[in-house]
CSV table of C-alpha atoms in Angstrom, one decimal:
chain,number,residue,atom,x,y,z
A,1240,MET,CA,0.0,0.0,-0.1
A,1241,LEU,CA,1.3,3.4,-1.0
A,1242,VAL,CA,1.2,5.8,2.1
A,1243,ALA,CA,3.3,8.7,0.8
A,1244,ALA,CA,5.3,9.9,-2.1
A,1245,ALA,CA,7.7,12.9,-2.9
A,1246,VAL,CA,8.5,14.1,-6.2
A,1247,CYS,CA,11.9,15.9,-6.6
A,1248,PRO,CA,14.2,17.1,-9.5
A,1249,CYS,CA,17.6,15.3,-9.7
A,1250,PRO,CA,20.1,17.7,-11.4
A,1251,PRO,CA,23.6,17.2,-10.1
A,1252,LEU,CA,23.4,21.0,-9.4
A,1253,LEU,CA,21.1,20.1,-6.5
A,1254,VAL,CA,24.4,19.0,-4.7
A,1255,PRO,CA,26.1,22.2,-3.4
A,1256,GLU,CA,29.6,20.9,-4.0
A,1257,VAL,CA,28.7,20.3,-7.8
A,1258,ALA,CA,26.9,23.7,-8.0
A,1259,ALA,CA,29.8,25.6,-6.4
A,1260,GLY,CA,29.4,29.3,-6.9
A,1261,ALA,CA,25.9,28.8,-8.3
A,1262,ALA,CA,24.7,26.8,-5.3
A,1263,ALA,CA,22.5,29.6,-4.0
A,1264,GLU,CA,20.4,29.5,-7.1
A,1265,MET,CA,19.2,26.0,-6.0
A,1266,ASP,CA,18.5,26.9,-2.4
A,1267,ARG,CA,14.8,26.9,-2.8
A,1268,ALA,CA,14.7,23.7,-4.8
A,1269,ARG,CA,17.0,22.1,-2.3
A,1270,ALA,CA,15.0,23.1,0.7
A,1271,ALA,CA,11.8,22.0,-0.9
A,1272,CYS,CA,13.4,18.5,-1.4
A,1273,TYR,CA,14.5,18.3,2.2
A,1274,ASP,CA,10.9,19.1,3.3
A,1275,ALA,CA,9.5,16.5,0.9
A,1276,VAL,CA,11.8,13.8,2.4
A,1277,ALA,CA,10.5,14.7,5.9
A,1278,VAL,CA,6.9,14.0,4.7
A,1279,LEU,CA,8.0,10.6,3.6
A,1280,ALA,CA,9.5,10.0,7.0
A,1281,ALA,CA,6.4,11.1,8.8
A,1282,ALA,CA,4.3,8.6,7.0
A,1283,ARG,CA,6.2,5.8,8.8
A,1284,PRO,CA,6.7,3.5,5.8
A,1285,ASP,CA,8.0,0.0,6.0
A,1286,ARG,CA,10.1,0.5,2.9
A,1287,LEU,CA,11.3,3.4,0.7
A,1288,LEU,CA,11.8,3.0,-3.1
A,1289,LEU,CA,13.7,5.5,-5.1
A,1290,VAL,CA,12.6,5.8,-8.7
A,1291,GLY,CA,14.6,7.7,-11.2
A,1292,PRO,CA,15.5,8.1,-14.9
A,1293,ALA,CA,18.4,6.3,-16.5
A,1294,GLU,CA,19.7,5.1,-19.9
A,1295,PRO,CA,18.2,2.0,-21.1
A,1296,ALA,CA,21.3,-0.1,-20.1
A,1297,GLU,CA,20.9,1.2,-16.6
A,1298,ARG,CA,17.3,0.1,-16.1
A,1299,GLY,CA,16.3,-2.2,-13.3
A,1300,GLY,CA,16.6,-2.5,-9.6
A,1301,TYR,CA,19.4,-1.4,-7.2
A,1302,PRO,CA,19.6,-2.8,-3.7
A,1303,ALA,CA,20.6,-1.0,-0.7
A,1304,GLY,CA,24.3,-0.6,-0.5
A,1305,SER,CA,24.6,0.3,-4.2
A,1306,ARG,CA,27.0,3.1,-4.7
A,1307,GLY,CA,27.0,6.2,-6.8
A,1308,SER,CA,29.6,8.8,-7.6
A,1309,LEU,CA,29.7,12.5,-8.6
A,1310,HIS,CA,33.2,12.3,-9.8
A,1311,GLY,CA,32.0,12.7,-13.4
A,1312,PHE,CA,30.7,16.2,-12.5
A,1313,GLY,CA,34.0,17.3,-11.0
A,1314,VAL,CA,33.4,16.5,-7.4
A,1315,ALA,CA,35.2,13.8,-5.3
A,1316,LEU,CA,31.9,12.7,-3.7
A,1317,ASP,CA,30.6,9.2,-3.3
A,1318,VAL,CA,27.2,8.1,-1.9
A,1319,THR,CA,25.7,4.9,-0.8
A,1320,LEU,CA,22.0,4.0,-1.2
A,1321,GLY,CA,20.4,3.6,2.1
A,1322,ALA,CA,23.5,4.6,4.1
A,1323,GLY,CA,22.3,4.7,7.8
A,1324,ALA,CA,18.9,3.2,7.1
A,1325,PRO,CA,17.7,-0.1,8.6
A,1326,ASP,CA,19.1,-3.3,7.0
A,1327,PRO,CA,16.6,-4.4,4.3
A,1328,GLY,CA,17.8,-7.9,4.7
A,1329,GLU,CA,18.4,-8.3,0.9
A,1330,PRO,CA,21.1,-10.8,-0.1
A,1331,GLY,CA,23.7,-9.2,-2.2
A,1332,SER,CA,23.2,-5.7,-0.9
A,1333,GLY,CA,26.3,-3.5,-1.6
A,1334,GLU,CA,28.4,-6.4,-2.9
A,1335,PRO,CA,31.7,-5.5,-4.5
A,1336,GLY,CA,31.2,-5.2,-8.3
A,1337,ALA,CA,27.6,-4.3,-8.2
A,1338,ARG,CA,26.7,-1.8,-10.9
A,1339,PRO,CA,26.9,1.9,-9.9
A,1340,LEU,CA,23.9,4.0,-9.4
A,1341,PRO,CA,22.9,6.2,-12.4
A,1342,PRO,CA,23.1,9.9,-11.8
A,1343,SER,CA,19.5,10.4,-10.9
A,1344,LEU,CA,19.6,7.7,-8.2
A,1345,THR,CA,23.0,9.0,-7.1
A,1346,VAL,CA,21.4,12.5,-6.5
A,1347,GLY,CA,18.6,10.7,-4.6
A,1348,ALA,CA,21.0,8.6,-2.5
A,1349,TRP,CA,22.8,12.0,-1.7
A,1350,LEU,CA,19.5,13.6,-0.7
A,1351,LEU,CA,18.7,10.8,1.8
A,1352,GLU,CA,22.2,11.0,3.3
A,1353,ARG,CA,22.0,14.8,3.5
A,1354,THR,CA,18.6,14.5,5.4
A,1355,GLY,CA,19.6,11.7,7.6
A,1356,TRP,CA,17.2,9.1,6.4
A,1357,ARG,CA,16.6,6.5,9.1
A,1358,ALA,CA,12.9,5.8,8.7
A,1359,ALA,CA,12.9,2.6,6.7
A,1360,PRO,CA,14.9,0.3,4.4
A,1361,VAL,CA,15.7,1.7,1.0
A,1362,ALA,CA,16.0,0.3,-2.5
A,1363,ALA,CA,15.9,1.9,-5.9
A,1364,LEU,CA,14.5,1.4,-9.5
A,1365,ALA,CA,15.7,3.0,-12.7
A,1366,LEU,CA,13.4,3.5,-15.6
A,1367,SER,CA,14.0,4.9,-19.2
A,1368,ASP,CA,12.1,6.9,-21.6
A,1369,GLN,CA,11.5,3.5,-23.4
A,1370,ASP,CA,9.2,2.6,-20.6
A,1371,GLY,CA,5.7,3.4,-21.8
A,1372,PRO,CA,2.9,4.6,-19.7
A,1373,ALA,CA,1.1,1.3,-19.6
A,1374,ASP,CA,4.3,-0.4,-18.3
A,1375,CYS,CA,5.0,2.3,-15.7
A,1376,LEU,CA,1.4,2.3,-14.4
A,1377,ALA,CA,1.5,-1.6,-14.2
A,1378,THR,CA,4.9,-1.5,-12.3
A,1379,GLY,CA,3.4,1.2,-9.8
A,1380,ARG,CA,0.4,-1.0,-9.3
A,1381,GLU,CA,2.5,-4.1,-8.6
A,1382,LEU,CA,4.7,-2.2,-6.1
A,1383,ALA,CA,1.7,-0.9,-4.2
A,1384,ALA,CA,0.0,-4.3,-4.0
A,1385,GLU,CA,3.1,-5.8,-2.1
A,1386,ASP,CA,2.8,-6.2,1.6
A,1387,GLY,CA,3.7,-3.3,4.0
A,1388,ARG,CA,3.6,0.4,3.9
A,1389,LEU,CA,5.3,1.7,0.8
A,1390,ALA,CA,6.8,5.3,0.3
A,1391,LEU,CA,8.1,6.5,-3.1
A,1392,LEU,CA,10.9,9.1,-3.7
A,1393,VAL,CA,10.3,9.8,-7.4
A,1394,LEU,CA,13.3,11.7,-9.1
A,1395,GLY,CA,13.1,13.4,-12.4
A,1396,ASP,CA,13.2,16.9,-14.0
A,1397,GLY,CA,10.4,18.5,-16.1
A,1398,SER,CA,11.1,19.8,-19.6
A,1399,ALA,CA,14.5,21.0,-20.6
A,1400,CYS,CA,13.2,23.4,-23.2
A,1401,ARG,CA,11.9,26.4,-21.4
A,1402,THR,CA,14.3,29.0,-22.6
A,1403,GLU,CA,16.7,29.6,-25.6
A,1404,LYS,CA,19.7,28.7,-23.4
A,1405,ALA,CA,18.0,25.4,-22.0
A,1406,PRO,CA,19.8,22.1,-22.6
A,1407,GLY,CA,17.0,21.1,-25.2
A,1408,ALA,CA,16.6,24.7,-26.7
A,1409,PHE,CA,13.5,26.6,-26.6
A,1410,ASP,CA,10.2,25.0,-27.4
A,1411,ASP,CA,6.8,26.8,-26.7
A,1412,ARG,CA,5.2,23.6,-25.7
A,1413,ALA,CA,7.4,23.1,-22.7
A,1414,ALA,CA,5.9,25.6,-20.2
A,1415,PRO,CA,2.4,24.2,-20.9
A,1416,PHE,CA,3.6,20.6,-20.5
A,1417,ASP,CA,5.3,21.6,-17.1
A,1418,ARG,CA,2.2,23.5,-16.0
A,1419,ALA,CA,0.0,20.4,-16.7
A,1420,ALA,CA,2.4,18.2,-14.7
A,1421,ALA,CA,2.6,20.6,-11.8
A,1422,GLU,CA,-1.2,20.8,-11.6
A,1423,ALA,CA,-1.5,17.0,-11.7
A,1424,LEU,CA,1.2,16.7,-8.9
A,1425,ALA,CA,-0.5,19.4,-6.9
A,1426,GLY,CA,-3.8,17.7,-7.1
A,1427,ALA,CA,-2.6,14.2,-6.8
A,1428,ASP,CA,-4.3,13.7,-10.1
A,1429,VAL,CA,-3.6,10.0,-11.0
A,1430,ARG,CA,-5.6,10.2,-14.3
A,1431,ALA,CA,-3.7,13.4,-15.5
A,1432,LEU,CA,-0.3,11.9,-14.8
A,1433,ALA,CA,-1.3,8.6,-16.6
A,1434,ASP,CA,-2.4,10.7,-19.6
A,1435,LEU,CA,1.0,12.5,-20.2
A,1436,ASP,CA,2.1,12.0,-23.7
A,1437,PRO,CA,5.4,10.0,-23.8
A,1438,VAL,CA,6.2,11.2,-27.3
A,1439,LEU,CA,5.9,14.8,-26.5
A,1440,ALA,CA,7.7,14.2,-23.1
A,1441,ARG,CA,10.6,12.8,-25.1
A,1442,GLN,CA,10.7,15.7,-27.5
A,1443,LEU,CA,10.8,18.1,-24.5
A,1444,HIS,CA,13.5,16.0,-22.7
A,1445,VAL,CA,11.1,15.4,-19.7
A,1446,ALA,CA,13.1,13.0,-17.7
A,1447,GLY,CA,10.5,12.7,-14.9
A,1448,ARG,CA,7.6,11.3,-17.0
A,1449,PRO,CA,8.2,7.5,-16.4
A,1450,GLY,CA,8.5,8.0,-12.7
A,1451,TRP,CA,5.4,10.3,-12.4
A,1452,GLN,CA,3.5,7.5,-14.3
A,1453,LEU,CA,4.7,4.8,-12.0
A,1454,LEU,CA,3.5,6.9,-9.1
A,1455,ALA,CA,0.1,7.3,-10.8
A,1456,GLY,CA,-0.1,3.5,-10.9
A,1457,ALA,CA,0.9,2.9,-7.3
A,1458,ALA,CA,-1.4,5.7,-6.0
A,1459,GLU,CA,-4.6,4.4,-7.6
A,1460,GLY,CA,-7.2,4.0,-4.8
A,1461,ALA,CA,-4.7,5.3,-2.2
A,1462,ASP,CA,-6.7,8.5,-1.6
A,1463,LEU,CA,-3.7,10.7,-1.1
A,1464,ALA,CA,-3.6,14.5,-1.1
A,1465,GLY,CA,-1.1,16.4,-3.1
A,1466,ARG,CA,0.9,19.5,-2.4
A,1467,LEU,CA,3.3,21.4,-4.7
A,1468,LEU,CA,6.3,22.7,-2.7
A,1469,HIS,CA,8.2,24.2,-5.7
A,1470,ASP,CA,7.9,25.0,-9.3
A,1471,GLU,CA,10.7,26.9,-11.0
A,1472,ALA,CA,12.9,26.6,-14.1
A,1473,PRO,CA,16.2,28.6,-13.3
A,1474,TYR,CA,18.1,27.0,-16.2
A,1475,GLY,CA,15.4,26.5,-18.7
A,1476,VAL,CA,14.7,23.2,-17.0
A,1477,GLY,CA,11.4,22.5,-15.0
A,1478,TYR,CA,12.1,21.7,-11.4
A,1479,LEU,CA,8.9,20.4,-9.6
A,1480,VAL,CA,8.9,19.3,-5.9
A,1481,ALA,CA,5.7,17.7,-4.7
A,1482,THR,CA,4.3,15.5,-1.9
A,1483,TRP,CA,1.5,13.0,-1.7
A,1484,SER,CA,0.3,11.9,1.7
């Protein structure tokens, strides 16, 4: 049963050491993410699953103890998924040679470390933009049907086409797409998230779409209330933070 969810962006710039002199520009987004994680902890889940976007070759599950690195972004910083959290009792957790976390889940693991997550065992799941809405919804339903109280930390940015200098260049469809996603997250609108167009999302470089649709599947019938904590696009990329509880 899904008891709470948090939606957060996952740019490496969220990590102050990566952002360096520009760290202050992400202060509001970072603080909103901290607040969102606190909502997850307050729900007293039995387990927390991080869900984030990745390349197709990185898709799949990552157990507690999986490691991620920000060395590729010029920072000598490593993180461990679920560091300090209760032992999930999963065989193989953190074994040497396990595949590294993709960047989105690395940022998520950093966020949990920074907020001192201790509330429940942690695992992670990476999706790609090849995961269609039906598959994401079905995966969410399956996760919510498992025993115990589930919390989700859903990582992923909105469109990357909000300005001329954005990573994906300007597209006038980007702001309306992000606005629709923000309204759906604010209202815990499962149907609206399920209906997001994956083709348009891919054209607008919306990394969060698969995770948002997994959340929609997991939340069916859960009767959760949504709250939008943050909605900005400081670098031409939509950064949304929301909670469902």
